[in-house]
Amino acid sequence: MEPTRFVFGPVKSRRLGLSLGVDPLGPKICSFDCLYCEIGPTRIHTLQRRPYQPVSLIEQALRERLAETDLHFEVLTFAGSGEPTLHSDLGRLIETAKSLTDRPVCLLTNSSLLWDKKVRDEVARCDLILPSLDAGREETFRRLNRPVSGLGLALIVEGLCALREEFAGEIWLEVMLVGGVNDAPEEVEAIAGHVARIRPHRVQLNTVDRPPAYPVAKAVPLKRLEELARYFDPPAEVISHEALASRGGDRQPSVSEIISLLAHRPSPSEEIAAALSYDFKETLSLLETLVREKKIKTRVFKRRLYYYV
Ligand code: SF4
């Protein structure tokens, strides 16, 4: 087995910045089979936690990748093809990642195992958790997320509430809205009711941006997403591709402007892009190059990566 398949990127993520991904699962293994999944239909539909891939090979791949001298990334993210908490050695893998890098360690999860205290204890070492919750009603949950049998929405909401009580880092909850499935006002009101109990640090509304697993999953237009964001208190952030593209600047980043800015004020990537009205992904690319060429440096402060001269 080729070890490097477990570590991918860095990819330029609008939510996280320059993200080095760790995929502990391989071919799609998930507790859900969401209509909108961009990876395709679920191959192994399960709630069983197992060492689906050998933990030593994943650790070896991570060690080798992180030892590369010209590697630059802002966060390390457990994600990939399926639901990462299904790997029974996730806790050990998070510990290993924390011992190998000073970058914030993040987790993308569909929230389906957070009711299990053992899983919550394993993920507690992360700096940031990005769970998802797409439905406020059981029937919609079944239709949209197509969970394994026996897994109910109430259990998922309880798990998210318990995580919020126990977890020391931030929780950014993603809500994926799909046209004609969960974008009616009463559906979004029901989701917002659960969110009021969960109290995540941020709520981020998204919609179908890439080819979905099932063609029935349609995008919700930006204007409607912005209206629905106001059902949450405080209003949710809209993070669809279209929303972020319309918000960001479109100037091409310039080396001299960035160095001049950083000489006055160390800044994270999104602040550099916003301050200079740059395209965010282009900014990440240039920052990556400048770090590699040793023209700028980085340091982590309060779980964020700052660039400085
Ligand atoms: S939870 Fe994520 S990986 Fe699993 S089916 Fe849904 S979108 Fe795909």
Coordinates of N, CA, C and O in Angstrom, one line a residue, residues 125-300:
R125 N -8.5 16.5 21.7 CA -7.2 17.1 21.5 C -7.1 18.0 20.3 O -6.1 18.7 20.0
C126 N -8.1 18.0 19.4 CA -8.1 18.9 18.3 C -8.2 20.4 18.7 O -8.7 20.7 19.8
D127 N -7.8 21.3 17.8 CA -8.0 22.7 18.1 C -9.3 23.2 17.6 O -9.8 24.2 18.1
L128 N -9.8 22.6 16.6 CA -11.0 23.1 15.9 C -11.8 21.9 15.4 O -11.2 21.1 14.7
I129 N -13.1 21.9 15.6 CA -13.9 20.8 15.1 C -15.0 21.5 14.2 O -15.7 22.5 14.6
L130 N -15.2 20.9 13.0 CA -16.2 21.4 12.0 C -17.2 20.3 11.8 O -17.0 19.5 10.9
P131 N -18.2 20.2 12.7 CA -19.2 19.2 12.5 C -20.3 19.7 11.5 O -20.4 20.9 11.2
S132 N -21.2 18.8 11.1 CA -22.3 19.3 10.2 C -23.6 18.8 10.9 O -23.7 17.8 11.6
L133 N -24.6 19.6 10.5 CA -26.0 19.2 10.9 C -26.9 19.9 9.8 O -27.0 21.1 9.7
D134 N -27.6 19.0 9.0 CA -28.3 19.5 7.9 C -29.8 19.5 8.0 O -30.5 19.9 7.1
A135 N -30.3 18.8 9.1 CA -31.7 18.6 9.2 C -32.2 18.9 10.6 O -31.5 18.7 11.6
G136 N -33.4 19.5 10.6 CA -34.0 19.7 11.9 C -35.1 18.7 12.3 O -35.6 18.6 13.4
R137 N -35.5 17.9 11.3 CA -36.6 17.0 11.5 C -36.1 15.6 11.0 O -35.4 15.4 10.0
E138 N -36.6 14.6 11.8 CA -36.1 13.2 11.5 C -36.3 12.8 10.0 O -35.4 12.2 9.4
E139 N -37.5 13.1 9.5 CA -37.8 12.7 8.2 C -36.9 13.3 7.1 O -36.4 12.6 6.2
T140 N -36.5 14.6 7.3 CA -35.6 15.2 6.4 C -34.2 14.7 6.6 O -33.5 14.5 5.6
F141 N -33.8 14.4 7.8 CA -32.5 13.8 8.1 C -32.4 12.5 7.3 O -31.4 12.2 6.6
R142 N -33.4 11.6 7.3 CA -33.4 10.4 6.6 C -33.3 10.6 5.1 O -32.6 9.9 4.4
R143 N -34.1 11.5 4.6 CA -34.1 11.8 3.2 C -32.8 12.4 2.6 O -32.4 12.0 1.5
L144 N -32.2 13.3 3.4 CA -31.1 14.0 2.9 C -29.7 13.3 3.2 O -28.9 13.1 2.3
N145 N -29.6 12.9 4.5 CA -28.3 12.3 4.9 C -28.3 10.8 4.8 O -27.2 10.2 4.8
R146 N -29.4 10.1 4.7 CA -29.5 8.7 4.5 C -28.6 7.9 5.4 O -27.7 7.2 5.0
P147 N -28.9 8.1 6.7 CA -28.0 7.4 7.7 C -28.1 5.9 7.8 O -29.2 5.4 7.3
V148 N -27.2 5.2 8.4 CA -27.4 3.8 8.7 C -28.6 3.6 9.6 O -28.9 4.5 10.3
S149 N -29.2 2.5 9.5 CA -30.4 2.3 10.3 C -30.1 2.3 11.7 O -29.0 1.9 12.2
G150 N -31.0 2.8 12.5 CA -30.8 2.9 14.0 C -30.2 4.2 14.4 O -30.2 4.5 15.6
L151 N -29.7 5.0 13.5 CA -29.1 6.3 13.9 C -30.1 7.4 13.8 O -30.6 7.7 12.6
G152 N -30.5 8.0 14.9 CA -31.6 9.1 14.8 C -31.0 10.5 15.0 O -29.9 10.7 15.6
L153 N -31.8 11.4 14.6 CA -31.4 12.9 14.6 C -31.2 13.3 16.1 O -30.3 14.0 16.4
A154 N -32.1 12.9 17.0 CA -32.1 13.3 18.4 C -30.7 12.9 19.0 O -30.1 13.7 19.8
L155 N -30.2 11.7 18.7 CA -28.9 11.3 19.3 C -27.8 12.2 18.8 O -26.9 12.5 19.5
I156 N -27.9 12.6 17.5 CA -26.8 13.4 16.9 C -26.8 14.8 17.6 O -25.8 15.3 17.9
V157 N -28.0 15.4 17.8 CA -28.1 16.7 18.4 C -27.6 16.6 19.9 O -26.8 17.4 20.3
E158 N -27.9 15.5 20.6 CA -27.4 15.3 22.0 C -25.9 15.3 21.9 O -25.2 15.8 22.8
G159 N -25.3 14.6 21.0 CA -23.8 14.5 20.9 C -23.2 15.8 20.7 O -22.2 16.2 21.3
L160 N -23.8 16.6 19.8 CA -23.3 18.0 19.5 C -23.4 18.8 20.8 O -22.4 19.6 21.1
C161 N -24.5 18.7 21.5 CA -24.6 19.5 22.8 C -23.5 19.1 23.8 O -22.9 20.0 24.4
A162 N -23.3 17.8 23.9 CA -22.3 17.3 24.8 C -20.9 17.8 24.4 O -20.1 18.2 25.2
L163 N -20.6 17.7 23.1 CA -19.3 18.2 22.6 C -19.1 19.7 23.0 O -18.0 20.1 23.4
R164 N -20.1 20.5 22.8 CA -20.0 21.9 23.1 C -19.7 22.1 24.6 O -19.0 23.0 25.0
E165 N -20.3 21.3 25.4 CA -20.0 21.4 26.9 C -18.6 21.1 27.2 O -18.0 21.7 28.1
E166 N -18.1 20.1 26.6 CA -16.8 19.5 27.0 C -15.6 20.0 26.2 O -14.5 20.0 26.8
F167 N -15.8 20.4 25.0 CA -14.6 20.7 24.1 C -14.1 22.1 24.4 O -14.8 23.1 24.4
A168 N -12.7 22.2 24.5 CA -12.1 23.5 24.9 C -11.9 24.4 23.6 O -11.8 25.6 23.7
G169 N -11.8 23.8 22.4 CA -11.6 24.5 21.2 C -12.9 25.1 20.6 O -13.9 25.0 21.2
E170 N -12.8 25.6 19.4 CA -14.0 26.2 18.8 C -14.7 25.1 17.9 O -14.1 24.1 17.4
I171 N -16.0 25.3 17.8 CA -16.9 24.5 17.0 C -17.5 25.3 15.9 O -18.2 26.3 16.2
W172 N -17.2 25.0 14.6 CA -17.9 25.7 13.5 C -18.8 24.7 12.8 O -18.4 23.8 12.2
L173 N -20.1 25.0 13.0 CA -21.1 24.0 12.5 C -21.5 24.4 11.1 O -21.9 25.5 10.8
E174 N -21.4 23.4 10.2 CA -21.8 23.6 8.8 C -23.2 23.0 8.6 O -23.5 21.9 9.0
V175 N -24.0 23.8 7.9 CA -25.4 23.4 7.5 C -25.4 23.4 6.0 O -25.3 24.5 5.4
M176 N -25.6 22.2 5.4 CA -25.7 22.2 3.9 C -27.2 22.2 3.5 O -28.0 21.4 3.9
L177 N -27.5 23.2 2.7 CA -28.9 23.4 2.3 C -29.0 22.9 0.8 O -28.2 23.2 0.0
V178 N -30.0 22.1 0.6 CA -30.3 21.5 -0.7 C -31.7 21.9 -1.2 O -32.6 21.7 -0.5
G179 N -31.7 22.4 -2.4 CA -33.0 23.0 -2.9 C -34.1 21.9 -2.9 O -33.9 20.8 -3.4
G180 N -35.2 22.3 -2.4 CA -36.4 21.4 -2.4 C -36.3 20.3 -1.4 O -37.3 19.5 -1.2
V181 N -35.2 20.2 -0.6 CA -35.1 19.1 0.4 C -35.2 19.7 1.8 O -36.0 19.4 2.7
N182 N -34.3 20.7 2.1 CA -34.2 21.3 3.5 C -34.1 22.8 3.5 O -33.6 23.4 4.4
D183 N -34.6 23.4 2.4 CA -34.5 24.9 2.3 C -35.8 25.6 2.5 O -35.9 26.8 2.3
A184 N -36.9 24.9 2.9 CA -38.1 25.6 3.2 C -38.0 26.3 4.6 O -37.2 25.8 5.5
P185 N -38.7 27.4 4.8 CA -38.6 28.1 6.1 C -38.8 27.2 7.3 O -38.0 27.3 8.3
E186 N -39.7 26.3 7.3 CA -40.0 25.5 8.5 C -38.9 24.5 8.7 O -38.6 24.2 9.9
E187 N -38.2 24.1 7.6 CA -37.0 23.2 7.8 C -35.9 23.9 8.4 O -35.2 23.4 9.4
V188 N -35.6 25.1 8.0 CA -34.5 25.9 8.5 C -34.8 26.4 9.9 O -33.9 26.4 10.8
E189 N -36.0 26.7 10.2 CA -36.4 27.0 11.6 C -36.1 25.9 12.5 O -35.6 26.1 13.6
A190 N -36.4 24.7 12.1 CA -36.2 23.5 12.9 C -34.7 23.3 13.2 O -34.3 23.0 14.3
I191 N -33.9 23.5 12.1 CA -32.4 23.4 12.3 C -32.0 24.4 13.3 O -31.2 24.2 14.2
A192 N -32.5 25.7 13.1 CA -32.0 26.8 14.0 C -32.4 26.5 15.4 O -31.7 26.9 16.3
G193 N -33.5 25.8 15.6 CA -33.9 25.5 17.0 C -32.9 24.6 17.6 O -32.5 24.8 18.8
H194 N -32.4 23.6 16.9 CA -31.3 22.7 17.5 C -30.0 23.5 17.7 O -29.4 23.3 18.7
V195 N -29.7 24.4 16.7 CA -28.5 25.1 16.8 C -28.5 26.0 18.1 O -27.5 26.2 18.7
A196 N -29.7 26.5 18.4 CA -29.8 27.4 19.6 C -29.4 26.6 20.9 O -28.8 27.2 21.8
R197 N -29.7 25.3 20.9 CA -29.3 24.5 22.0 C -27.8 24.1 21.9 O -27.1 24.1 23.0
I198 N -27.3 23.9 20.7 CA -25.9 23.4 20.6 C -24.9 24.6 20.9 O -23.9 24.3 21.4
R199 N -25.2 25.8 20.5 CA -24.4 27.0 20.7 C -23.0 26.8 20.1 O -22.0 27.0 20.8
P200 N -22.9 26.5 18.8 CA -21.6 26.5 18.2 C -21.0 27.9 18.1 O -21.7 28.8 18.2
H201 N -19.7 28.0 18.0 CA -19.0 29.3 17.9 C -19.4 30.0 16.6 O -19.5 31.2 16.5
R202 N -19.5 29.2 15.5 CA -19.9 29.8 14.2 C -20.9 28.8 13.6 O -20.8 27.6 13.7
V203 N -21.8 29.4 12.8 CA -22.7 28.5 12.0 C -22.5 29.0 10.5 O -22.6 30.2 10.2
Q204 N -22.2 28.0 9.6 CA -21.8 28.3 8.3 C -22.8 27.6 7.3 O -22.9 26.4 7.4
L205 N -23.5 28.4 6.5 CA -24.5 27.8 5.6 C -23.8 27.6 4.2 O -23.1 28.4 3.7
N206 N -24.0 26.4 3.7 CA -23.4 26.0 2.4 C -24.5 25.4 1.5 O -25.6 25.1 2.0
T207 N -24.1 25.2 0.3 CA -25.1 24.5 -0.6 C -24.2 23.7 -1.7 O -23.0 23.7 -1.6
V208 N -24.9 23.1 -2.6 CA -24.2 22.1 -3.5 C -23.4 23.0 -4.5 O -24.0 23.7 -5.3
D209 N -22.1 22.8 -4.4 CA -21.2 23.5 -5.3 C -20.5 22.6 -6.3 O -20.0 23.1 -7.3
R210 N -20.5 21.3 -6.0 CA -19.8 20.4 -6.9 C -20.7 19.3 -7.3 O -21.8 19.1 -6.7
P211 N -20.4 18.5 -8.3 CA -21.3 17.4 -8.8 C -21.7 16.5 -7.6 O -20.8 16.0 -6.9
P212 N -23.0 16.3 -7.3 CA -23.4 15.5 -6.1 C -23.4 14.0 -6.4 O -23.5 13.7 -7.6
A213 N -23.5 13.2 -5.4 CA -23.6 11.8 -5.5 C -24.9 11.4 -6.3 O -24.9 10.5 -7.0
Y214 N -25.9 12.2 -6.0 CA -27.3 11.9 -6.6 C -27.8 13.2 -7.2 O -27.8 14.2 -6.6
P215 N -28.1 13.1 -8.5 CA -28.4 14.3 -9.3 C -29.6 15.1 -8.7 O -29.8 16.3 -9.0
V216 N -30.4 14.5 -7.8 CA -31.6 15.2 -7.3 C -31.1 16.3 -6.4 O -31.9 17.2 -6.1
A217 N -29.9 16.3 -5.9 CA -29.4 17.4 -5.0 C -29.1 18.6 -5.8 O -28.2 18.7 -6.6
K218 N -29.9 19.7 -5.5 CA -29.7 20.9 -6.3 C -29.2 22.1 -5.4 O -29.6 22.1 -4.2
A219 N -28.5 23.0 -6.0 CA -28.0 24.2 -5.2 C -29.2 25.1 -4.8 O -30.2 25.2 -5.5
V220 N -29.0 25.8 -3.7 CA -29.9 26.9 -3.3 C -29.3 28.2 -3.8 O -28.1 28.4 -3.5
P221 N -30.0 29.1 -4.5 CA -29.4 30.4 -4.9 C -28.9 31.2 -3.8 O -29.4 31.2 -2.7
L222 N -27.9 32.0 -4.1 CA -27.2 32.8 -3.0 C -28.2 33.7 -2.3 O -28.1 33.8 -1.1
K223 N -29.1 34.4 -3.1 CA -30.0 35.3 -2.4 C -30.9 34.6 -1.4 O -31.1 35.1 -0.3
R224 N -31.3 33.4 -1.7 CA -32.1 32.6 -0.8 C -31.3 32.2 0.4 O -31.8 32.2 1.6
L225 N -30.1 31.8 0.2 CA -29.2 31.4 1.3 C -29.0 32.6 2.3 O -29.1 32.4 3.5
E226 N -28.9 33.8 1.7 CA -28.7 35.0 2.6 C -30.0 35.2 3.4 O -29.9 35.6 4.6
E227 N -31.1 35.0 2.8 CA -32.4 35.2 3.6 C -32.5 34.1 4.7 O -32.8 34.4 5.8
L228 N -32.1 32.9 4.3 CA -32.3 31.8 5.3 C -31.2 31.9 6.4 O -31.5 31.5 7.6
A229 N -30.1 32.6 6.2 CA -29.1 32.8 7.2 C -29.7 33.6 8.4 O -29.2 33.4 9.5
R230 N -30.7 34.4 8.1 CA -31.3 35.2 9.2 C -32.2 34.4 10.1 O -32.7 35.0 11.1
Y231 N -32.5 33.2 9.8 CA -33.3 32.4 10.7 C -32.5 32.0 11.9 O -33.0 31.5 12.9
F232 N -31.1 32.1 11.8 CA -30.3 31.8 13.0 C -30.0 33.0 13.8 O -29.9 34.1 13.3
D233 N -29.8 32.8 15.1 CA -29.5 34.0 16.0 C -28.2 33.7 16.7 O -28.2 32.8 17.6
P234 N -27.1 34.4 16.4 CA -26.9 35.4 15.4 C -27.0 34.8 14.0 O -26.9 33.6 13.9
P235 N -27.2 35.7 13.0 CA -27.3 35.1 11.6 C -26.1 34.3 11.2 O -25.0 34.5 11.6
A236 N -26.4 33.2 10.4 CA -25.3 32.3 10.0 C -24.5 33.0 8.9 O -24.9 34.0 8.3
E237 N -23.2 32.5 8.7 CA -22.4 33.0 7.6 C -22.7 32.1 6.4 O -22.8 30.9 6.5
V238 N -22.8 32.8 5.3 CA -23.0 32.0 4.0 C -21.6 31.7 3.4 O -20.9 32.7 3.2
I239 N -21.3 30.5 3.2 CA -19.9 30.1 2.8 C -19.9 29.4 1.5 O -19.0 28.7 1.2
S240 N -21.0 29.5 0.7 CA -21.0 28.8 -0.6 C -19.9 29.4 -1.5 O -19.5 30.6 -1.2
H241 N -19.5 28.7 -2.5 CA -18.5 29.1 -3.4 C -18.9 30.5 -3.9 O -18.1 31.4 -4.0
E242 N -20.1 30.6 -4.3 CA -20.6 31.9 -4.9 C -20.6 33.0 -4.0 O -20.1 34.1 -4.3
A243 N -20.9 32.8 -2.7 CA -20.9 33.8 -1.7 C -19.5 34.3 -1.4 O -19.2 35.5 -1.4
L244 N -18.6 33.4 -1.3 CA -17.2 33.7 -0.9 C -16.5 34.4 -2.1 O -15.8 35.4 -1.9
A245 N -16.9 34.0 -3.3 CA -16.3 34.6 -4.5 C -16.8 36.1 -4.6 O -16.0 37.0 -5.0
S246 N -18.0 36.3 -4.3 CA -18.6 37.6 -4.5 C -18.1 38.6 -3.4 O -18.0 39.8 -3.5
R247 N -17.7 38.0 -2.2 CA -17.2 38.8 -1.1 C -15.7 39.2 -1.2 O -15.3 40.3 -0.8
G248 N -14.9 38.2 -1.7 CA -13.5 38.5 -1.7 C -13.1 39.5 -2.8 O -13.8 39.8 -3.7
G249 N -11.8 40.0 -2.6 CA -11.3 40.9 -3.7 C -10.9 40.1 -4.9 O -10.8 38.8 -4.8
D250 N -10.6 40.8 -5.9 CA -10.1 40.0 -7.1 C -8.8 40.5 -7.6 O -8.3 40.1 -8.7
R251 N -8.1 41.3 -6.8 CA -6.7 41.7 -7.2 C -5.8 40.6 -7.1 O -5.9 39.7 -6.2
Q252 N -4.8 40.6 -8.0 CA -3.7 39.6 -7.9 C -2.7 40.0 -6.8 O -2.4 41.2 -6.8
P253 N -2.3 39.1 -6.0 CA -1.4 39.5 -4.9 C -0.1 39.9 -5.4 O 0.4 39.4 -6.4
S254 N 0.5 40.9 -4.7 CA 1.9 41.3 -5.0 C 2.8 41.1 -3.9 O 2.5 41.3 -2.7
V255 N 4.0 40.6 -4.2 CA 5.0 40.3 -3.2 C 5.4 41.6 -2.4 O 5.4 41.5 -1.2
S256 N 5.6 42.7 -3.1 CA 6.1 43.9 -2.4 C 5.0 44.4 -1.4 O 5.3 44.8 -0.3
E257 N 3.7 44.3 -1.8 CA 2.7 44.8 -1.0 C 2.5 43.9 0.3 O 2.3 44.4 1.4
I258 N 2.6 42.6 0.1 CA 2.5 41.7 1.2 C 3.6 41.9 2.2 O 3.4 42.0 3.4
I259 N 4.9 42.0 1.7 CA 6.0 42.2 2.6 C 5.9 43.5 3.3 O 6.2 43.6 4.5
S260 N 5.4 44.5 2.6 CA 5.3 45.8 3.3 C 4.2 45.8 4.4 O 4.4 46.3 5.5
L261 N 3.1 45.1 4.1 CA 2.1 45.0 5.1 C 2.6 44.2 6.3 O 2.4 44.6 7.5
L262 N 3.3 43.1 6.1 CA 3.7 42.2 7.2 C 4.8 42.9 8.0 O 5.0 42.6 9.2
A263 N 5.6 43.8 7.4 CA 6.6 44.5 8.1 C 6.0 45.4 9.2 O 6.6 45.6 10.2
H264 N 4.8 45.8 8.9 CA 4.1 46.6 9.9 C 3.2 45.8 10.9 O 3.0 46.2 12.0
R265 N 2.6 44.7 10.3 CA 1.6 44.0 11.1 C 1.6 42.5 10.8 O 1.1 42.2 9.7
P266 N 2.1 41.6 11.6 CA 2.0 40.2 11.4 C 0.5 39.9 11.2 O -0.4 40.4 12.0
S267 N 0.1 39.1 10.2 CA -1.3 38.8 9.9 C -1.6 37.4 9.4 O -0.7 36.8 8.8
P268 N -2.8 36.9 9.7 CA -3.2 35.6 9.1 C -3.5 35.8 7.6 O -3.8 36.9 7.2
S269 N -3.6 34.7 6.9 CA -3.8 34.8 5.4 C -5.1 35.5 5.0 O -5.1 36.4 4.1
E270 N -6.2 35.2 5.8 CA -7.5 35.9 5.3 C -7.4 37.4 5.6 O -8.1 38.1 4.8
E271 N -6.7 37.8 6.6 CA -6.6 39.3 6.8 C -5.7 39.9 5.8 O -6.0 41.1 5.4
I272 N -4.7 39.2 5.4 CA -3.8 39.8 4.3 C -4.7 40.0 3.0 O -4.7 41.1 2.4
A273 N -5.4 38.9 2.7 CA -6.3 39.0 1.4 C -7.3 40.1 1.6 O -7.5 40.9 0.6
A274 N -8.0 40.2 2.7 CA -9.0 41.2 2.9 C -8.4 42.6 2.9 O -9.0 43.5 2.3
A275 N -7.3 42.8 3.6 CA -6.7 44.1 3.7 C -6.3 44.7 2.3 O -6.4 45.9 2.1
L276 N -5.8 43.8 1.5 CA -5.3 44.2 0.2 C -6.3 43.9 -1.0 O -5.9 44.0 -2.1
S277 N -7.5 43.5 -0.6 CA -8.5 43.1 -1.7 C -8.0 42.1 -2.7 O -8.2 42.2 -3.9
Y278 N -7.3 41.1 -2.2 CA -6.7 40.1 -3.0 C -7.7 38.9 -3.2 O -8.4 38.6 -2.2
D279 N -7.6 38.2 -4.2 CA -8.2 36.9 -4.4 C -7.6 35.9 -3.3 O -6.4 35.8 -3.2
F280 N -8.4 35.3 -2.5 CA -7.9 34.5 -1.3 C -7.1 33.4 -1.7 O -6.0 33.1 -1.2
K281 N -7.5 32.6 -2.7 CA -6.7 31.4 -3.1 C -5.4 31.8 -3.7 O -4.4 31.1 -3.5
E282 N -5.4 32.9 -4.5 CA -4.1 33.3 -5.1 C -3.2 33.8 -4.0 O -2.0 33.6 -4.0
T283 N -3.8 34.4 -2.9 CA -3.0 34.9 -1.8 C -2.3 33.7 -1.1 O -1.1 33.7 -0.8
L284 N -3.1 32.6 -0.9 CA -2.5 31.4 -0.3 C -1.4 30.8 -1.1 O -0.3 30.5 -0.5
S285 N -1.5 30.8 -2.4 CA -0.4 30.3 -3.2 C 0.8 31.1 -3.1 O 1.9 30.6 -3.0
L286 N 0.7 32.4 -3.1 CA 1.8 33.3 -3.0 C 2.5 33.2 -1.6 O 3.7 33.1 -1.5
L287 N 1.7 33.1 -0.6 CA 2.2 33.0 0.8 C 3.0 31.7 0.9 O 4.1 31.6 1.5
E288 N 2.5 30.6 0.3 CA 3.2 29.3 0.3 C 4.6 29.5 -0.4 O 5.6 29.0 0.2
T289 N 4.6 30.2 -1.5 CA 5.9 30.3 -2.2 C 6.8 31.2 -1.4 O 8.0 30.9 -1.2
L290 N 6.3 32.3 -0.8 CA 7.2 33.2 0.0 C 7.8 32.5 1.2 O 8.9 32.7 1.6
V291 N 7.0 31.6 1.8 CA 7.5 30.9 3.0 C 8.6 29.9 2.5 O 9.7 29.8 3.1
R292 N 8.4 29.3 1.4 CA 9.3 28.3 0.9 C 10.7 29.0 0.5 O 11.7 28.5 0.7
E293 N 10.5 30.2 0.0 CA 11.7 31.0 -0.4 C 12.3 31.7 0.7 O 13.3 32.5 0.6
K294 N 11.8 31.5 1.9 CA 12.3 32.1 3.2 C 12.2 33.7 3.2 O 13.0 34.3 3.8
K295 N 11.3 34.2 2.4 CA 11.1 35.7 2.4 C 10.2 36.1 3.5 O 10.2 37.3 3.9
I296 N 9.3 35.2 4.0 CA 8.5 35.5 5.2 C 8.5 34.3 6.1 O 8.9 33.2 5.7
K297 N 8.1 34.5 7.3 CA 8.1 33.4 8.3 C 6.7 33.3 8.9 O 5.8 34.1 8.6
T298 N 6.5 32.2 9.7 CA 5.2 32.0 10.3 C 5.4 31.7 11.8 O 6.4 31.2 12.2
R299 N 4.3 31.9 12.5 CA 4.2 31.5 13.9 C 2.8 31.3 14.3 O 1.9 32.0 13.7
V300 N 2.5 30.4 15.2 CA 1.1 30.1 15.7 C 0.9 30.9 16.9 O 1.7 30.9 17.8

